[in-house]
mmCIF file with all atom_site columns, C-alpha atoms and ligand atoms in Angstrom:
data_model
loop_
_atom_site.group_PDB
_atom_site.id
_atom_site.type_symbol
_atom_site.label_atom_id
_atom_site.label_alt_id
_atom_site.label_comp_id
_atom_site.label_asym_id
_atom_site.label_entity_id
_atom_site.label_seq_id
_atom_site.pdbx_PDB_ins_code
_atom_site.Cartn_x
_atom_site.Cartn_y
_atom_site.Cartn_z
_atom_site.occupancy
_atom_site.B_iso_or_equiv
_atom_site.pdbx_formal_charge
_atom_site.auth_seq_id
_atom_site.auth_comp_id
_atom_site.auth_asym_id
_atom_site.auth_atom_id
_atom_site.pdbx_PDB_model_num
ATOM   1   C  CA  . MET A 1 1   ? 0.000  0.000   0.000   1.00 63.00 ? 1311 MET A CA  1
ATOM   2   C  CA  . VAL A 1 2   ? 1.642  3.213   -1.183  1.00 76.00 ? 1312 VAL A CA  1
ATOM   3   C  CA  . GLY A 1 3   ? 0.621  6.364   0.679   1.00 82.00 ? 1313 GLY A CA  1
ATOM   4   C  CA  . ARG A 1 4   ? -0.345 9.585   -1.039  1.00 87.00 ? 1314 ARG A CA  1
ATOM   5   C  CA  . PHE A 1 5   ? 3.023  11.166  -0.270  1.00 87.00 ? 1315 PHE A CA  1
ATOM   6   C  CA  . VAL A 1 6   ? 4.877  8.474   -2.224  1.00 91.00 ? 1316 VAL A CA  1
ATOM   7   C  CA  . HIS A 1 7   ? 2.169  8.066   -4.838  1.00 91.00 ? 1317 HIS A CA  1
ATOM   8   C  CA  . ASP A 1 8   ? 2.319  11.752  -5.787  1.00 93.00 ? 1318 ASP A CA  1
ATOM   9   C  CA  . LYS A 1 9   ? 6.095  11.661  -6.179  1.00 94.00 ? 1319 LYS A CA  1
ATOM   10  C  CA  . LEU A 1 10  ? 5.974  8.564   -8.375  1.00 94.00 ? 1320 LEU A CA  1
ATOM   11  C  CA  . GLU A 1 11  ? 3.372  10.234  -10.526 1.00 94.00 ? 1321 GLU A CA  1
ATOM   12  C  CA  . LYS A 1 12  ? 5.284  13.511  -10.761 1.00 94.00 ? 1322 LYS A CA  1
ATOM   13  C  CA  . GLY A 1 13  ? 8.446  11.626  -11.768 1.00 95.00 ? 1323 GLY A CA  1
ATOM   14  C  CA  . ARG A 1 14  ? 6.456  9.439   -14.199 1.00 95.00 ? 1324 ARG A CA  1
ATOM   15  C  CA  . TYR A 1 15  ? 8.004  6.476   -12.491 1.00 95.00 ? 1325 TYR A CA  1
ATOM   16  C  CA  . LYS A 1 16  ? 6.079  3.244   -12.947 1.00 94.00 ? 1326 LYS A CA  1
ATOM   17  C  CA  . LEU A 1 17  ? 6.160  0.698   -10.147 1.00 93.00 ? 1327 LEU A CA  1
ATOM   18  C  CA  . THR A 1 18  ? 7.209  -2.575  -11.714 1.00 94.00 ? 1328 THR A CA  1
ATOM   19  C  CA  . SER A 1 19  ? 7.122  -5.590  -9.383  1.00 95.00 ? 1329 SER A CA  1
ATOM   20  C  CA  . GLN A 1 20  ? 10.843 -5.209  -8.718  1.00 96.00 ? 1330 GLN A CA  1
ATOM   21  C  CA  . ARG A 1 21  ? 10.610 -1.492  -7.934  1.00 96.00 ? 1331 ARG A CA  1
ATOM   22  C  CA  . ALA A 1 22  ? 7.558  -2.138  -5.776  1.00 96.00 ? 1332 ALA A CA  1
ATOM   23  C  CA  . ALA A 1 23  ? 9.499  -4.784  -3.829  1.00 96.00 ? 1333 ALA A CA  1
ATOM   24  C  CA  . VAL A 1 24  ? 12.293 -2.284  -3.113  1.00 97.00 ? 1334 VAL A CA  1
ATOM   25  C  CA  . LEU A 1 25  ? 9.774  0.328   -2.003  1.00 96.00 ? 1335 LEU A CA  1
ATOM   26  C  CA  . ASP A 1 26  ? 7.962  -2.214  0.193   1.00 95.00 ? 1336 ASP A CA  1
ATOM   27  C  CA  . ILE A 1 27  ? 11.220 -3.091  1.905   1.00 97.00 ? 1337 ILE A CA  1
ATOM   28  C  CA  . MET A 1 28  ? 11.891 0.572   2.640   1.00 96.00 ? 1338 MET A CA  1
ATOM   29  C  CA  . MET A 1 29  ? 8.378  1.020   4.019   1.00 94.00 ? 1339 MET A CA  1
ATOM   30  C  CA  . ASP A 1 30  ? 8.630  -2.130  6.147   1.00 94.00 ? 1340 ASP A CA  1
ATOM   31  C  CA  . ASN A 1 31  ? 11.867 -0.770  7.602   1.00 94.00 ? 1341 ASN A CA  1
ATOM   32  C  CA  . ARG A 1 32  ? 10.702 2.734   8.427   1.00 89.00 ? 1342 ARG A CA  1
ATOM   33  C  CA  . GLY A 1 33  ? 13.042 4.334   10.956  1.00 85.00 ? 1343 GLY A CA  1
ATOM   34  C  CA  . ARG A 1 34  ? 15.976 2.181   9.874   1.00 91.00 ? 1344 ARG A CA  1
ATOM   35  C  CA  . HIS A 1 35  ? 18.828 3.150   7.561   1.00 94.00 ? 1345 HIS A CA  1
ATOM   36  C  CA  . LEU A 1 36  ? 19.566 0.436   5.031   1.00 96.00 ? 1346 LEU A CA  1
ATOM   37  C  CA  . SER A 1 37  ? 22.526 0.019   2.709   1.00 95.00 ? 1347 SER A CA  1
ATOM   38  C  CA  . ALA A 1 38  ? 21.909 -1.098  -0.882  1.00 96.00 ? 1348 ALA A CA  1
ATOM   39  C  CA  . ASP A 1 39  ? 23.351 -4.492  0.055   1.00 96.00 ? 1349 ASP A CA  1
ATOM   40  C  CA  . GLU A 1 40  ? 20.879 -4.900  2.878   1.00 96.00 ? 1350 GLU A CA  1
ATOM   41  C  CA  . VAL A 1 41  ? 17.983 -3.963  0.603   1.00 97.00 ? 1351 VAL A CA  1
ATOM   42  C  CA  . PHE A 1 42  ? 19.263 -6.397  -2.023  1.00 98.00 ? 1352 PHE A CA  1
ATOM   43  C  CA  . PHE A 1 43  ? 19.545 -9.195  0.556   1.00 97.00 ? 1353 PHE A CA  1
ATOM   44  C  CA  . GLU A 1 44  ? 15.949 -8.596  1.656   1.00 97.00 ? 1354 GLU A CA  1
ATOM   45  C  CA  . ALA A 1 45  ? 14.718 -8.231  -1.944  1.00 97.00 ? 1355 ALA A CA  1
ATOM   46  C  CA  . LYS A 1 46  ? 16.184 -11.630 -2.861  1.00 97.00 ? 1356 LYS A CA  1
ATOM   47  C  CA  . THR A 1 47  ? 13.918 -13.309 -0.329  1.00 96.00 ? 1357 THR A CA  1
ATOM   48  C  CA  . ARG A 1 48  ? 10.880 -11.734 -2.009  1.00 96.00 ? 1358 ARG A CA  1
ATOM   49  C  CA  . LEU A 1 49  ? 11.972 -11.856 -5.659  1.00 96.00 ? 1359 LEU A CA  1
ATOM   50  C  CA  . PRO A 1 50  ? 14.778 -14.414 -6.082  1.00 96.00 ? 1360 PRO A CA  1
ATOM   51  C  CA  . ASN A 1 51  ? 15.579 -13.179 -9.609  1.00 95.00 ? 1361 ASN A CA  1
ATOM   52  C  CA  . ILE A 1 52  ? 16.133 -9.532  -8.741  1.00 96.00 ? 1362 ILE A CA  1
ATOM   53  C  CA  . GLY A 1 53  ? 19.618 -8.229  -9.587  1.00 96.00 ? 1363 GLY A CA  1
ATOM   54  C  CA  . ILE A 1 54  ? 21.813 -5.935  -7.501  1.00 96.00 ? 1364 ILE A CA  1
ATOM   55  C  CA  . ALA A 1 55  ? 21.985 -3.413  -10.377 1.00 97.00 ? 1365 ALA A CA  1
ATOM   56  C  CA  . THR A 1 56  ? 18.196 -3.098  -10.380 1.00 97.00 ? 1366 THR A CA  1
ATOM   57  C  CA  . VAL A 1 57  ? 18.203 -2.502  -6.636  1.00 97.00 ? 1367 VAL A CA  1
ATOM   58  C  CA  . TYR A 1 58  ? 20.913 0.178   -6.950  1.00 97.00 ? 1368 TYR A CA  1
ATOM   59  C  CA  . ARG A 1 59  ? 19.128 1.907   -9.827  1.00 97.00 ? 1369 ARG A CA  1
ATOM   60  C  CA  . THR A 1 60  ? 15.789 1.833   -8.038  1.00 97.00 ? 1370 THR A CA  1
ATOM   61  C  CA  . LEU A 1 61  ? 17.227 3.257   -4.824  1.00 97.00 ? 1371 LEU A CA  1
ATOM   62  C  CA  . GLU A 1 62  ? 19.032 6.021   -6.726  1.00 97.00 ? 1372 GLU A CA  1
ATOM   63  C  CA  . LYS A 1 63  ? 15.962 6.897   -8.756  1.00 97.00 ? 1373 LYS A CA  1
ATOM   64  C  CA  . MET A 1 64  ? 13.743 7.009   -5.676  1.00 97.00 ? 1374 MET A CA  1
ATOM   65  C  CA  . ALA A 1 65  ? 16.319 9.197   -3.961  1.00 95.00 ? 1375 ALA A CA  1
ATOM   66  C  CA  . SER A 1 66  ? 16.237 11.611  -6.902  1.00 95.00 ? 1376 SER A CA  1
ATOM   67  C  CA  . LEU A 1 67  ? 12.433 11.660  -6.681  1.00 95.00 ? 1377 LEU A CA  1
ATOM   68  C  CA  . GLU A 1 68  ? 12.792 12.505  -2.973  1.00 91.00 ? 1378 GLU A CA  1
ATOM   69  C  CA  . ILE A 1 69  ? 10.929 9.402   -1.906  1.00 94.00 ? 1379 ILE A CA  1
ATOM   70  C  CA  . LEU A 1 70  ? 14.078 8.132   -0.241  1.00 95.00 ? 1380 LEU A CA  1
ATOM   71  C  CA  . HIS A 1 71  ? 16.751 10.080  1.534   1.00 92.00 ? 1381 HIS A CA  1
ATOM   72  C  CA  . LYS A 1 72  ? 20.352 8.927   1.286   1.00 92.00 ? 1382 LYS A CA  1
ATOM   73  C  CA  . THR A 1 73  ? 23.132 9.729   3.680   1.00 90.00 ? 1383 THR A CA  1
ATOM   74  C  CA  . VAL A 1 74  ? 26.735 8.594   3.962   1.00 86.00 ? 1384 VAL A CA  1
ATOM   75  C  CA  . PHE A 1 75  ? 27.242 7.074   7.378   1.00 82.00 ? 1385 PHE A CA  1
ATOM   76  C  CA  . ASP A 1 76  ? 30.226 4.765   7.205   1.00 74.00 ? 1386 ASP A CA  1
ATOM   77  C  CA  . GLN A 1 77  ? 33.186 4.356   4.859   1.00 74.00 ? 1387 GLN A CA  1
ATOM   78  C  CA  . GLY A 1 78  ? 31.530 6.364   2.117   1.00 78.00 ? 1388 GLY A CA  1
ATOM   79  C  CA  . LYS A 1 79  ? 28.635 3.920   1.888   1.00 84.00 ? 1389 LYS A CA  1
ATOM   80  C  CA  . TYR A 1 80  ? 25.165 5.297   1.310   1.00 91.00 ? 1390 TYR A CA  1
ATOM   81  C  CA  . ARG A 1 81  ? 22.277 4.309   3.499   1.00 94.00 ? 1391 ARG A CA  1
ATOM   82  C  CA  . TYR A 1 82  ? 18.696 4.885   2.459   1.00 96.00 ? 1392 TYR A CA  1
ATOM   83  C  CA  . GLU A 1 83  ? 15.533 5.610   4.390   1.00 94.00 ? 1393 GLU A CA  1
ATOM   84  C  CA  . LEU A 1 84  ? 12.069 6.834   3.557   1.00 92.00 ? 1394 LEU A CA  1
ATOM   85  C  CA  . CYS A 1 85  ? 11.808 10.627  3.433   1.00 89.00 ? 1395 CYS A CA  1
ATOM   86  C  CA  . ASP A 1 86  ? 9.860  12.314  6.189   1.00 80.00 ? 1396 ASP A CA  1
ATOM   87  C  CA  . GLU A 1 87  ? 6.464  13.489  5.066   1.00 80.00 ? 1397 GLU A CA  1
ATOM   88  C  CA  . ASN A 1 88  ? 6.946  16.899  6.618   1.00 72.00 ? 1398 ASN A CA  1
ATOM   89  C  CA  . ALA A 1 89  ? 9.375  19.120  4.782   1.00 65.00 ? 1399 ALA A CA  1
ATOM   90  C  CA  . HIS A 1 90  ? 12.151 18.921  7.326   1.00 71.00 ? 1400 HIS A CA  1
ATOM   91  C  CA  . HIS A 1 91  ? 14.472 15.957  7.475   1.00 76.00 ? 1401 HIS A CA  1
ATOM   92  C  CA  . HIS A 1 92  ? 15.502 14.691  10.872  1.00 86.00 ? 1402 HIS A CA  1
ATOM   93  C  CA  . HIS A 1 93  ? 19.106 14.566  12.011  1.00 90.00 ? 1403 HIS A CA  1
ATOM   94  C  CA  . HIS A 1 94  ? 21.291 11.673  13.107  1.00 92.00 ? 1404 HIS A CA  1
ATOM   95  C  CA  . ILE A 1 95  ? 23.591 10.790  15.957  1.00 93.00 ? 1405 ILE A CA  1
ATOM   96  C  CA  . ILE A 1 96  ? 26.086 8.058   15.109  1.00 92.00 ? 1406 ILE A CA  1
ATOM   97  C  CA  . CYS A 1 97  ? 27.585 6.121   18.009  1.00 94.00 ? 1407 CYS A CA  1
ATOM   98  C  CA  . LEU A 1 98  ? 31.343 5.698   17.522  1.00 93.00 ? 1408 LEU A CA  1
ATOM   99  C  CA  . SER A 1 99  ? 31.361 2.566   19.641  1.00 94.00 ? 1409 SER A CA  1
ATOM   100 C  CA  . CYS A 1 100 ? 28.364 0.435   18.550  1.00 94.00 ? 1410 CYS A CA  1
ATOM   101 C  CA  . ASN A 1 101 ? 27.709 2.261   15.212  1.00 90.00 ? 1411 ASN A CA  1
ATOM   102 C  CA  . SER A 1 102 ? 24.024 2.624   15.981  1.00 91.00 ? 1412 SER A CA  1
ATOM   103 C  CA  . ILE A 1 103 ? 22.222 5.441   14.209  1.00 91.00 ? 1413 ILE A CA  1
ATOM   104 C  CA  . ILE A 1 104 ? 19.848 7.409   16.386  1.00 91.00 ? 1414 ILE A CA  1
ATOM   105 C  CA  . GLU A 1 105 ? 17.385 9.922   14.963  1.00 90.00 ? 1415 GLU A CA  1
ATOM   106 C  CA  . VAL A 1 106 ? 17.050 13.391  16.438  1.00 88.00 ? 1416 VAL A CA  1
ATOM   107 C  CA  . GLN A 1 107 ? 13.847 15.240  15.795  1.00 80.00 ? 1417 GLN A CA  1
ATOM   108 C  CA  . ASP A 1 108 ? 14.737 18.383  17.753  1.00 80.00 ? 1418 ASP A CA  1
ATOM   109 C  CA  . ASP A 1 109 ? 16.047 21.110  15.547  1.00 81.00 ? 1419 ASP A CA  1
ATOM   110 C  CA  . LEU A 1 110 ? 17.996 23.990  16.970  1.00 82.00 ? 1420 LEU A CA  1
ATOM   111 C  CA  . LEU A 1 111 ? 19.381 25.001  13.604  1.00 88.00 ? 1421 LEU A CA  1
ATOM   112 C  CA  . ASN A 1 112 ? 16.478 27.261  12.708  1.00 85.00 ? 1422 ASN A CA  1
ATOM   113 C  CA  . SER A 1 113 ? 17.976 30.029  14.814  1.00 88.00 ? 1423 SER A CA  1
ATOM   114 C  CA  . LEU A 1 114 ? 21.326 29.585  13.045  1.00 91.00 ? 1424 LEU A CA  1
ATOM   115 C  CA  . GLU A 1 115 ? 19.589 29.762  9.672   1.00 91.00 ? 1425 GLU A CA  1
ATOM   116 C  CA  . LYS A 1 116 ? 17.774 32.887  10.730  1.00 92.00 ? 1426 LYS A CA  1
ATOM   117 C  CA  . HIS A 1 117 ? 21.028 34.421  11.915  1.00 95.00 ? 1427 HIS A CA  1
ATOM   118 C  CA  . LEU A 1 118 ? 22.675 33.702  8.536   1.00 95.00 ? 1428 LEU A CA  1
ATOM   119 C  CA  . GLU A 1 119 ? 19.707 34.973  6.579   1.00 95.00 ? 1429 GLU A CA  1
ATOM   120 C  CA  . GLU A 1 120 ? 20.048 38.245  8.435   1.00 96.00 ? 1430 GLU A CA  1
ATOM   121 C  CA  . GLN A 1 121 ? 23.543 38.390  6.925   1.00 97.00 ? 1431 GLN A CA  1
ATOM   122 C  CA  . GLY A 1 122 ? 22.088 38.035  3.446   1.00 97.00 ? 1432 GLY A CA  1
ATOM   123 C  CA  . TYR A 1 123 ? 22.256 34.296  2.854   1.00 96.00 ? 1433 TYR A CA  1
ATOM   124 C  CA  . ARG A 1 124 ? 19.318 32.314  1.617   1.00 93.00 ? 1434 ARG A CA  1
ATOM   125 C  CA  . ILE A 1 125 ? 19.507 28.899  3.268   1.00 89.00 ? 1435 ILE A CA  1
ATOM   126 C  CA  . ILE A 1 126 ? 17.986 26.091  1.199   1.00 86.00 ? 1436 ILE A CA  1
ATOM   127 C  CA  . ASP A 1 127 ? 18.640 23.083  3.376   1.00 83.00 ? 1437 ASP A CA  1
ATOM   128 C  CA  . HIS A 1 128 ? 20.931 21.679  6.008   1.00 87.00 ? 1438 HIS A CA  1
ATOM   129 C  CA  . GLU A 1 129 ? 22.137 18.313  7.096   1.00 84.00 ? 1439 GLU A CA  1
ATOM   130 C  CA  . LEU A 1 130 ? 23.625 17.463  10.445  1.00 87.00 ? 1440 LEU A CA  1
ATOM   131 C  CA  . LYS A 1 131 ? 25.435 14.398  11.725  1.00 90.00 ? 1441 LYS A CA  1
ATOM   132 C  CA  . LEU A 1 132 ? 26.654 14.156  15.282  1.00 93.00 ? 1442 LEU A CA  1
ATOM   133 C  CA  . TYR A 1 133 ? 29.321 11.632  16.283  1.00 94.00 ? 1443 TYR A CA  1
ATOM   134 C  CA  . ALA A 1 134 ? 29.023 10.534  19.858  1.00 95.00 ? 1444 ALA A CA  1
ATOM   135 C  CA  . TYR A 1 135 ? 29.050 7.703   22.375  1.00 96.00 ? 1445 TYR A CA  1
ATOM   136 C  CA  . CYS A 1 136 ? 25.503 6.581   23.090  1.00 96.00 ? 1446 CYS A CA  1
ATOM   137 C  CA  . PRO A 1 137 ? 24.182 6.278   26.668  1.00 96.00 ? 1447 PRO A CA  1
ATOM   138 C  CA  . ASP A 1 138 ? 24.281 2.441   26.487  1.00 96.00 ? 1448 ASP A CA  1
ATOM   139 C  CA  . CYS A 1 139 ? 27.936 2.379   25.451  1.00 96.00 ? 1449 CYS A CA  1
ATOM   140 C  CA  . LEU A 1 140 ? 28.869 4.919   28.109  1.00 96.00 ? 1450 LEU A CA  1
ATOM   141 C  CA  . GLN A 1 141 ? 27.086 2.843   30.740  1.00 95.00 ? 1451 GLN A CA  1
ATOM   142 C  CA  . LYS A 1 142 ? 28.890 -0.300  29.591  1.00 93.00 ? 1452 LYS A CA  1
ATOM   143 C  CA  . ARG A 1 143 ? 32.196 1.512   29.773  1.00 91.00 ? 1453 ARG A CA  1
ATOM   144 C  CA  . ARG A 1 144 ? 31.387 2.713   33.304  1.00 91.00 ? 1454 ARG A CA  1
ATOM   145 C  CA  . ASP A 1 145 ? 30.433 -0.814  34.374  1.00 89.00 ? 1455 ASP A CA  1
ATOM   146 C  CA  . ASP A 1 146 ? 33.658 -2.217  32.936  1.00 87.00 ? 1456 ASP A CA  1
ATOM   147 C  CA  . SER A 1 147 ? 35.793 0.281   34.763  1.00 85.00 ? 1457 SER A CA  1
ATOM   148 C  CA  . THR A 1 148 ? 34.082 -0.237  38.137  1.00 74.00 ? 1458 THR A CA  1
ATOM   149 C  CA  . PRO A 1 149 ? 36.427 -2.312  40.317  1.00 71.00 ? 1459 PRO A CA  1
ATOM   150 C  CA  . ASP A 1 150 ? 34.979 -5.761  40.953  1.00 66.00 ? 1460 ASP A CA  1
ATOM   151 C  CA  . VAL A 1 151 ? 34.256 -5.797  44.683  1.00 64.00 ? 1461 VAL A CA  1
ATOM   152 C  CA  . SER A 1 152 ? 33.071 -9.419  44.814  1.00 61.00 ? 1462 SER A CA  1
ATOM   153 C  CA  . SER A 1 153 ? 36.513 -10.943 44.345  1.00 54.00 ? 1463 SER A CA  1
HETATM 154 ZN ZN1 . ZN  B 2 .   ? 26.649 2.949   21.268  1.00 51.31 ? 2395 ZN  B ZN1 1
HETATM 155 ZN ZN1 . ZN  B 2 .   ? 17.092 8.727   9.678   1.00 51.31 ? 2396 ZN  B ZN1 1
HETATM 156 ZN ZN1 . ZN  B 2 .   ? 17.423 20.472  10.913  1.00 51.31 ? 2397 ZN  B ZN1 1
#
């Protein structure tokens, strides 16, 4: 089931959903909130359509990114990861944990005031993208636990 948001973009781009393209889109919709590499999408697609080729998956992901149905971001070693675009105009931001590599989404946006500040200087800001590299609370806790002297021995 394709929502109106996606449907309109397919129509605007005159992009027909073949069974293979639909499978790729389904996978992205089933994995909302996750950030999948092309390889991961391909792996999943193979279970649904055993004959699908990696090139088709790549092309479909790229095309859907250009239609702004998917958003792609480089997270690790120059590899793109894809996710469904947010339906509201603003894209969320990401925190990447340097220890467990988890990708956490941040919905808060404090950049509007920075944009406003720059626009007062004569810039016209079109978009922004923000990635924060951090240690997540779980990893910090684990590290704290590890460094606590073992009192039982
Ligand atoms: Zn972590
Ligand atoms: Zn995301
Ligand atoms: Zn933002």
